[in-house]
XYZ file of C-alpha atoms in Angstrom:
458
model
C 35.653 -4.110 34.221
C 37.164 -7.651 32.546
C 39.054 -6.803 29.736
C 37.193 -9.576 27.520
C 33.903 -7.750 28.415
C 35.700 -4.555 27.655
C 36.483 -6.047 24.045
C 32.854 -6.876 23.244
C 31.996 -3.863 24.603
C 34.822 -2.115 22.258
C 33.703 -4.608 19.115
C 30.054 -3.954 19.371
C 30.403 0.148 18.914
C 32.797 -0.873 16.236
C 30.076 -2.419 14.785
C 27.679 0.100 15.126
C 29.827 2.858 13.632
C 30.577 0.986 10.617
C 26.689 0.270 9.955
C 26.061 4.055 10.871
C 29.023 4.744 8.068
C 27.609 2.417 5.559
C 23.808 1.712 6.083
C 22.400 4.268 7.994
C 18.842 3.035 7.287
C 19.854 -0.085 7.629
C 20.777 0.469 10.878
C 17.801 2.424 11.815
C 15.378 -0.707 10.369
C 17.411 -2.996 12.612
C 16.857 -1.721 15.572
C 13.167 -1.217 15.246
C 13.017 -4.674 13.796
C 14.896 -5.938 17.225
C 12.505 -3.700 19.406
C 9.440 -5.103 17.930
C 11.214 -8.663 18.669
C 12.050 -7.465 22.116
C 8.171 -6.590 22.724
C 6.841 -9.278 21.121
C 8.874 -12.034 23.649
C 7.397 -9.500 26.664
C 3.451 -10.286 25.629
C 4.619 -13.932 25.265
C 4.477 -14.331 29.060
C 1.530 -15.809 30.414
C 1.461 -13.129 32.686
C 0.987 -10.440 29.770
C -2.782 -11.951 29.531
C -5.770 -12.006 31.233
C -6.093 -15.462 31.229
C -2.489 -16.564 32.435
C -2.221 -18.233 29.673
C 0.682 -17.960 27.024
C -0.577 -15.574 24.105
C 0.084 -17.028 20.470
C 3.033 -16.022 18.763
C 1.202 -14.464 15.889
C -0.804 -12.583 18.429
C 1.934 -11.563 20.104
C 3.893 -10.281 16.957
C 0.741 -8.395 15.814
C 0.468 -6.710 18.614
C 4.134 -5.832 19.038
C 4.394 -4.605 15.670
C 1.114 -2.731 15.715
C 2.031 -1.184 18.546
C 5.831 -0.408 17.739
C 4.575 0.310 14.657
C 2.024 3.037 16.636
C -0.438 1.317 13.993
C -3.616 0.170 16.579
C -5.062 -2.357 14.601
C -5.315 -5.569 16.860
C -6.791 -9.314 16.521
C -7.362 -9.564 20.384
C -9.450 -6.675 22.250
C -6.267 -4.913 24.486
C -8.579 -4.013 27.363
C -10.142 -7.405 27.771
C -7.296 -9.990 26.790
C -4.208 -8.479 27.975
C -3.703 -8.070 31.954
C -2.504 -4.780 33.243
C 1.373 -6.242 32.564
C 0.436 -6.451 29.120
C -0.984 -3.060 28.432
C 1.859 -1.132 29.847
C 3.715 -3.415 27.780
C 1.912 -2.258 24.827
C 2.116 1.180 26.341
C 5.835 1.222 26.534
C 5.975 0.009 22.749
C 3.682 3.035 21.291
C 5.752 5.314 23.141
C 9.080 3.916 22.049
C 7.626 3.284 18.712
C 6.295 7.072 18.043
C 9.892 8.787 19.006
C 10.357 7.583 15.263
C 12.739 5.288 13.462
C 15.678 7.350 12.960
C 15.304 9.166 16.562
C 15.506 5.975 17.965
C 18.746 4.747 15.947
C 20.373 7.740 16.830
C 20.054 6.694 20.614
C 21.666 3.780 20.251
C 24.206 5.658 18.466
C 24.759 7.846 21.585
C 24.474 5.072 23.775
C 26.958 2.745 22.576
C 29.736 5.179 21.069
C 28.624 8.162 23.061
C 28.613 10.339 19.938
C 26.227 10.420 16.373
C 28.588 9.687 13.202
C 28.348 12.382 10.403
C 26.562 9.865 8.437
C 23.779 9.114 11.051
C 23.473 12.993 11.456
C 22.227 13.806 8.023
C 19.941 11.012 7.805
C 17.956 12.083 10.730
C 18.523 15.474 9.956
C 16.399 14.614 6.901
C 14.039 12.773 8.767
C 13.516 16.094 11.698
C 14.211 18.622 8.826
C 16.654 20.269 10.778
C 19.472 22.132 8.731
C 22.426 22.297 11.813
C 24.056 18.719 12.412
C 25.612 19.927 15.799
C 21.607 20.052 16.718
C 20.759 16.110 16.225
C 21.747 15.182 20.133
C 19.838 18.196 21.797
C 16.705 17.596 19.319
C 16.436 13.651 20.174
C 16.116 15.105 24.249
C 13.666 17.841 22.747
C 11.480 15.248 20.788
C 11.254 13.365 24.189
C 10.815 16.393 26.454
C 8.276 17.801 23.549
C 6.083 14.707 23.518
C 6.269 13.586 26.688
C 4.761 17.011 28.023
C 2.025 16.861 25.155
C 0.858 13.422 25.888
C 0.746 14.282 29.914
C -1.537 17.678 28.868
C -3.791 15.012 27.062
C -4.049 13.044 30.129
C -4.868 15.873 32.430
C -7.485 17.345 29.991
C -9.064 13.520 30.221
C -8.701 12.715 33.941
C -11.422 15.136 34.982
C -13.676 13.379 32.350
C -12.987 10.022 33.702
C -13.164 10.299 36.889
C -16.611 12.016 36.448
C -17.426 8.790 34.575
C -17.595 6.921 38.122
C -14.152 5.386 37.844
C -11.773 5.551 40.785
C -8.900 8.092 40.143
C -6.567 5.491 39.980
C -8.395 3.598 36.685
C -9.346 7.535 35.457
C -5.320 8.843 35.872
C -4.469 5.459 33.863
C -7.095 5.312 30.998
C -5.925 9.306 30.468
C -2.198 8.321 30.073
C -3.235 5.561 27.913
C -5.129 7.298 25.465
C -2.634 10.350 26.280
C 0.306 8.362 24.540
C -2.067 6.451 22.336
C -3.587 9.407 21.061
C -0.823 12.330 20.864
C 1.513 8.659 18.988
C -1.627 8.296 16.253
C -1.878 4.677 17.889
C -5.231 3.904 18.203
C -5.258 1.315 21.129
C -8.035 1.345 23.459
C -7.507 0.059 26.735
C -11.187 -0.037 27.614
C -13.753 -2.662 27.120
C -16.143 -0.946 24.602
C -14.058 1.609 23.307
C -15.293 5.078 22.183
C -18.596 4.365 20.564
C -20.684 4.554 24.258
C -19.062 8.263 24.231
C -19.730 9.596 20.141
C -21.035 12.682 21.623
C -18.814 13.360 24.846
C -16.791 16.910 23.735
C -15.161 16.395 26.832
C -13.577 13.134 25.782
C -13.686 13.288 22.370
C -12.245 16.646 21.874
C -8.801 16.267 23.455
C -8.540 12.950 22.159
C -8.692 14.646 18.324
C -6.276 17.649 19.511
C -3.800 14.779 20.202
C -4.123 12.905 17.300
C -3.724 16.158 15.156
C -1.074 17.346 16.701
C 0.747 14.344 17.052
C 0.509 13.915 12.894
C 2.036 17.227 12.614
C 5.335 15.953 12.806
C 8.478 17.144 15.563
C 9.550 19.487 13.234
C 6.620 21.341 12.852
C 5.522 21.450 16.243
C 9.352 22.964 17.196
C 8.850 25.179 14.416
C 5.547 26.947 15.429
C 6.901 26.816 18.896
C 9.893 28.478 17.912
C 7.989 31.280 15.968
C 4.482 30.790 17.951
C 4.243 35.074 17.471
C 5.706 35.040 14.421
C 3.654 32.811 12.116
C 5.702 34.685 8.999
C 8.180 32.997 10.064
C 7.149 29.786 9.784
C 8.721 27.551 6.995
C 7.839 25.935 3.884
C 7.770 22.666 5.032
C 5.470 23.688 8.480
C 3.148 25.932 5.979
C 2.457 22.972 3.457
C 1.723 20.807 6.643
C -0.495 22.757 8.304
C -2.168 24.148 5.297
C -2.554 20.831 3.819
C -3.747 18.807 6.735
C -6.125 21.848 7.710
C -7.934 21.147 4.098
C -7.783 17.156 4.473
C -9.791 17.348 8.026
C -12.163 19.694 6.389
C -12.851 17.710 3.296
C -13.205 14.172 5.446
C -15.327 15.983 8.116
C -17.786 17.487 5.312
C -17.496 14.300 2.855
C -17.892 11.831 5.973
C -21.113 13.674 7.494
C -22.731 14.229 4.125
C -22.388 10.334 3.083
C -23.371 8.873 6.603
C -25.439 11.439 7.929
C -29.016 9.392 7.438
C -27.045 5.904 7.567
C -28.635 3.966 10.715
C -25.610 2.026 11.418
C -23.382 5.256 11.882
C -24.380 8.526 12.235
C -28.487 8.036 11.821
C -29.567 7.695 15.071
C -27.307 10.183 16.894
C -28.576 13.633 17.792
C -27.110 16.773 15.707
C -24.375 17.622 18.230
C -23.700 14.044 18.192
C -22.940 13.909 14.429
C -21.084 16.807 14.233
C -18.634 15.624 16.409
C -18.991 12.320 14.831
C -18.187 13.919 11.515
C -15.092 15.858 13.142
C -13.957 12.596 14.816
C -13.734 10.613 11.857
C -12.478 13.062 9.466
C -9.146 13.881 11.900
C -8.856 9.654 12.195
C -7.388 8.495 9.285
C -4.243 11.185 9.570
C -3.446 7.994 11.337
C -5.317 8.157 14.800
C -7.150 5.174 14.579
C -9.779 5.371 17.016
C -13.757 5.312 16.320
C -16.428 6.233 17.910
C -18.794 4.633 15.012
C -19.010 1.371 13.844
C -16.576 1.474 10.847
C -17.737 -2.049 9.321
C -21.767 0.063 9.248
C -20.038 2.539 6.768
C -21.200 3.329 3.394
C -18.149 1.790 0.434
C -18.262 5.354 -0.663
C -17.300 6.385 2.672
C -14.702 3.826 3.217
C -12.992 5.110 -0.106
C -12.758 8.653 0.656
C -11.108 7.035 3.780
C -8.563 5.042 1.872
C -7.512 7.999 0.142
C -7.168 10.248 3.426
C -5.491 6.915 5.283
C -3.025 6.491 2.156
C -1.775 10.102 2.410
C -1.420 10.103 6.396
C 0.198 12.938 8.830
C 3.004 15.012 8.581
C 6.839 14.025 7.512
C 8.704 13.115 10.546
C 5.648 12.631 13.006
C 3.783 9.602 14.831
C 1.696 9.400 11.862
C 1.668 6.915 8.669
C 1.412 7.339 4.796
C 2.978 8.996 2.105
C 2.575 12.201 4.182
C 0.170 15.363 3.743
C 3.989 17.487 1.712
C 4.066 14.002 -0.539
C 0.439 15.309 -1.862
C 1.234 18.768 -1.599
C 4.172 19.044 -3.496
C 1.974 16.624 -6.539
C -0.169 18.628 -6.081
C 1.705 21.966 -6.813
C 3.380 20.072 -9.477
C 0.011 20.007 -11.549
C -1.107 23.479 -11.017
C 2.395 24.728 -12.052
C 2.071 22.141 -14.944
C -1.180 23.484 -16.131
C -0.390 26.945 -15.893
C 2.999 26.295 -18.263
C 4.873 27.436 -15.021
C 8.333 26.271 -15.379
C 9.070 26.611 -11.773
C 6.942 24.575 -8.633
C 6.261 28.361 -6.517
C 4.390 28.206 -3.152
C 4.357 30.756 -0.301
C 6.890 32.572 -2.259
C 9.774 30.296 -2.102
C 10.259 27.785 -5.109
C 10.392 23.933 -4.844
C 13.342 22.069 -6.231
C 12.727 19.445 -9.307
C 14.004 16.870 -6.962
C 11.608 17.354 -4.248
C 8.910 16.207 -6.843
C 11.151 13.092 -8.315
C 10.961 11.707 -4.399
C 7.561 12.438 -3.835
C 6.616 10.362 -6.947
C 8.833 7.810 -5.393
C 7.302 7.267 -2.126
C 4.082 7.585 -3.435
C 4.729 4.702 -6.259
C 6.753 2.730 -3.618
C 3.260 2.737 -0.906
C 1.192 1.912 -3.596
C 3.305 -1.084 -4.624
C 3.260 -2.142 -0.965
C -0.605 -1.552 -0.688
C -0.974 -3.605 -4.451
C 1.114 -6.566 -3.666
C -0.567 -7.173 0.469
C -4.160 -6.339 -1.326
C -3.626 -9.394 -3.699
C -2.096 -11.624 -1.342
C -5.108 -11.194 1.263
C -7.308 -11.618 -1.358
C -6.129 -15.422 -2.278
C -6.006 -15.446 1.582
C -8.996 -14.933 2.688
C -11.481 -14.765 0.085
C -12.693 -11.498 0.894
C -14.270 -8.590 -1.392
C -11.798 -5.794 -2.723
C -13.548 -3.396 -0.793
C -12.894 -4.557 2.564
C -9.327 -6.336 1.764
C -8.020 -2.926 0.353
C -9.397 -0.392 2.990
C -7.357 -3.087 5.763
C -4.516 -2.931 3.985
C -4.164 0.494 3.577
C -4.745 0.941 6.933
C -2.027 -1.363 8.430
C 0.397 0.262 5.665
C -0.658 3.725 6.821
C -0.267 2.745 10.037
C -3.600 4.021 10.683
C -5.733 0.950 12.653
C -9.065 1.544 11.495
C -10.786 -2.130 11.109
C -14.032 -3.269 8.815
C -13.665 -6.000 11.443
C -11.605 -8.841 9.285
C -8.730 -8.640 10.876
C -9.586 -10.401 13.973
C -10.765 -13.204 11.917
C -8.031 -13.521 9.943
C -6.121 -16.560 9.316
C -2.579 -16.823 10.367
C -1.221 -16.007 6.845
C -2.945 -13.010 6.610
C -1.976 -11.977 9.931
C 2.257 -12.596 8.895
C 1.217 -10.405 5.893
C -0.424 -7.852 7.572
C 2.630 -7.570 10.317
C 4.998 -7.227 7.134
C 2.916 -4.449 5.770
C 2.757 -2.375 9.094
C 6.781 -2.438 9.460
C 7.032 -1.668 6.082
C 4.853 1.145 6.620
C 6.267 2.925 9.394
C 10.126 2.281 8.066
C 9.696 1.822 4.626
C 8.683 4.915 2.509
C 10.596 6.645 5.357
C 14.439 5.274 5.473
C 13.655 4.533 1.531
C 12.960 8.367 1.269
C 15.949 9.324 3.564
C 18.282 6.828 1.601
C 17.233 8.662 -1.881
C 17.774 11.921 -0.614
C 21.721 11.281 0.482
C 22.321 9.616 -3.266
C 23.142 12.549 -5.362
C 25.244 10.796 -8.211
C 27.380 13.165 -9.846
C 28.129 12.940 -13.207
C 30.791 13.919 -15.675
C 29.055 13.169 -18.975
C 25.120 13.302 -19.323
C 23.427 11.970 -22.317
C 21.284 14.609 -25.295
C 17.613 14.867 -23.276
C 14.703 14.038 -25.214
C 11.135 14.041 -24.060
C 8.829 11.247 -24.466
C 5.016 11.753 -25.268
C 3.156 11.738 -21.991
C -0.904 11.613 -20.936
């Protein structure tokens, strides 16, 4: 090899170690900031379309980013504008995209200096929730090997469907890896003409297309967890308990509160039969852990019904997963906060083990922090576009959750709100995350500490 190509060879992992050292988040934003960049020049080719015609660069950033950003929300249809190029271009960004942001720093740690610095080790330790550093390597080829198998089980529960659905096995094998990877990565992306909605009361299609997105918003950790202990559910931890218990409750509550406010509404759920609805009901209340897909027109929905799913969208999946939001242990832990509050507990006690003080101060955080995010893009699209709060806040939420449900605006948005909407998915997927990671590695200690005094709250 030259020596001056040895050098930049040499000066780049240089480079790399010292962000690792510093900025470990920073790092971590960079690179998914320079994949989405990558993607986005790759649906620029006129090629990547249906038309053979150069796509827009907006359009081509949105889609990037949504799909990096394993968000789904799109202003072009994917199955009608972009050629077969395109989609496994799109493909090959939800599937990079939903390894996560810190797995996928750590890569290019191990690719370029062939080993993970201490520093980049306990920042996606935080993110997996492992507790051994020496683990980090072997868990980025288990999060691969893990998800990769569970998308391909998705695909061969569809393929049977599809190809009973008159399409040639070659179309049938590709839709189920598509909505495989799109489902199991909480992506949303349809790479079908009409979507869903012609098949609202298939089980056969609809029912591994939930199990993925469910799973999928678990989070790695959790799924290795209950793999790890699939006999032994006592030995489950904290953080895989609160998970599943919480996001158990959340699909109940949207299920039930979705059927019972749309369940005579003839744009949605009115005209189906009662097996249709049910599923309907189940379908849309597993979505908005960050799925994205519909098999009802979302835009027909009652307001009340788009506000219970701004609340489910703005909490999200599980910590570490393919899904968006502040994440299902976010709520839990508030929510164990108040209980222990009212009862004039002075500890936070769940499944007999007892939260730290500290695990509350970051969940108030993030929280604060995505509701900032969601405050600040709701009033920008408002002087936008000109559109009702309603509608402007359940988009936004969804592109911050990373989510990709759609009243239908976004489409028909102008190219400001588009930029703003692109900003609020990356933020999304890497903000509350690396600003979460970054707050847990501060611990500032101090030598002198000032008298505590408690203001008057409530």
């Amino acid at each position: 090899m030259p020596t001056s190509m040895t050098g930049r060879l040499f000066r780049g992992r240089e480079i790399v170690d010292r962000l690792a050292r510093q900025s470990p988040a920073r790092l971590a934003v960079t690179v998914f900031a320079a994949v989405i960049a990558v993607f986005t020049a790759l649906l620029m080719a006129p090629w990547a379309t249906a038309s053979g015609r150069a796509a827009p660069f907006v359009d081509a950033l949105f889609t990037a980013t949504s799909a990096v950003c394993v968000t789904g929300l799109v202003v072009v249809p994917t199955g009608t504008y972009w050629s077969t190029y395109g989609q496994v271009v799109i493909l090959l960004g939800i599937k990079i995209g939903g390894l996560g942001v810190m797995t996928l720093a750590s890569i290019l740690g191990m690719a370029v200096s062939r080993r993970i610095g201490l520093t980049q080790k306990l920042l996606t330790a935080s993110e997996t929730k492992t507790t051994r550093l020496g683990e980090v390597g072997s868990l980025v080829r288990v999060v691969i090997i893990t998800s990769t198998s569970l998308e391909l089980l998705i695909a061969l529960l569809l393929l049977p469907r599809f190809v009973v659905l008159e399409e040639t096995f070659g179309e049938a094998a590709w839709h189920g890896i598509f909505y495989g990877i799109s489902a199991f990565n909480n992506a949303g992306f349809i790479p079908t003409e009409h979507g869903l909605a012609p098949y609202v009361g298939d089980w056969m299609l609809c029912l591994p297309i939930i199990l993925g997105v469910f799973i999928g918003s678990l989070g790695f950790p959790v799924i290795l967890n209950v793999m790890r202990n699939r006999r032994r559910a006592a030995k489950w931890n904290l953080h895989t308990k609160l998970t599943l218990s919480t996001s158990a409750v959340l699909v109940v509550v949207g299920t039930v509160l979705f059927a019972a406010l749309e369940w005579t509404n003839e744009r949605t759920l009115g005209p189906l039969a009662l097996g249709e609805k049910v599923l309907a009901s189940l379908f849309a209340g597993v979505m908005p852990r960050s799925g994205g897909f519909s098999t009802v027109d979302t835009g027909g929905m009652h307001e009340a019904s788009w506000l219970i799913t701004d609340a489910l969208m703005f909490v999200g999946g599980g910590s570490a997963s393919t899904a968006g939001g502040i994440k299902v242990t976010t709520l839990a832990v508030m929510l164990i906060a108040i209980v222990s509050e009212a009862r004039g507990d002075r500890d936070m006690e769940t499944f007999g083990r007892r939260i730290p003080r500290d695990t509350l101060r970051l969940a108030v955080a993030v929280s604060f922090v995505g509701a900032t995010a969601v405050l600040v893009s709701s009033l920008l699209l408002l002087e936008i576009t000109g559109e009702t709060l309603d509608v402007i806040l359940f988009e936004t939420i969804s592109a911050f959750a990373t989510v990709g449900l759609t009243t239908g605006i976004t489409p028909g948005l102008p190219d400001a709100g588009k930029y703003v909407l692109v900003a609020l998915m990356f933020v999304g997927r890497t903000g509350t995350m690396t600003f979460a990671a970054a707050l847990a590695l501060r611990d500032r200690r101090r030598i002198v500490r000032y008298p505590e005094e408690r203001p008057i709250i409530g």
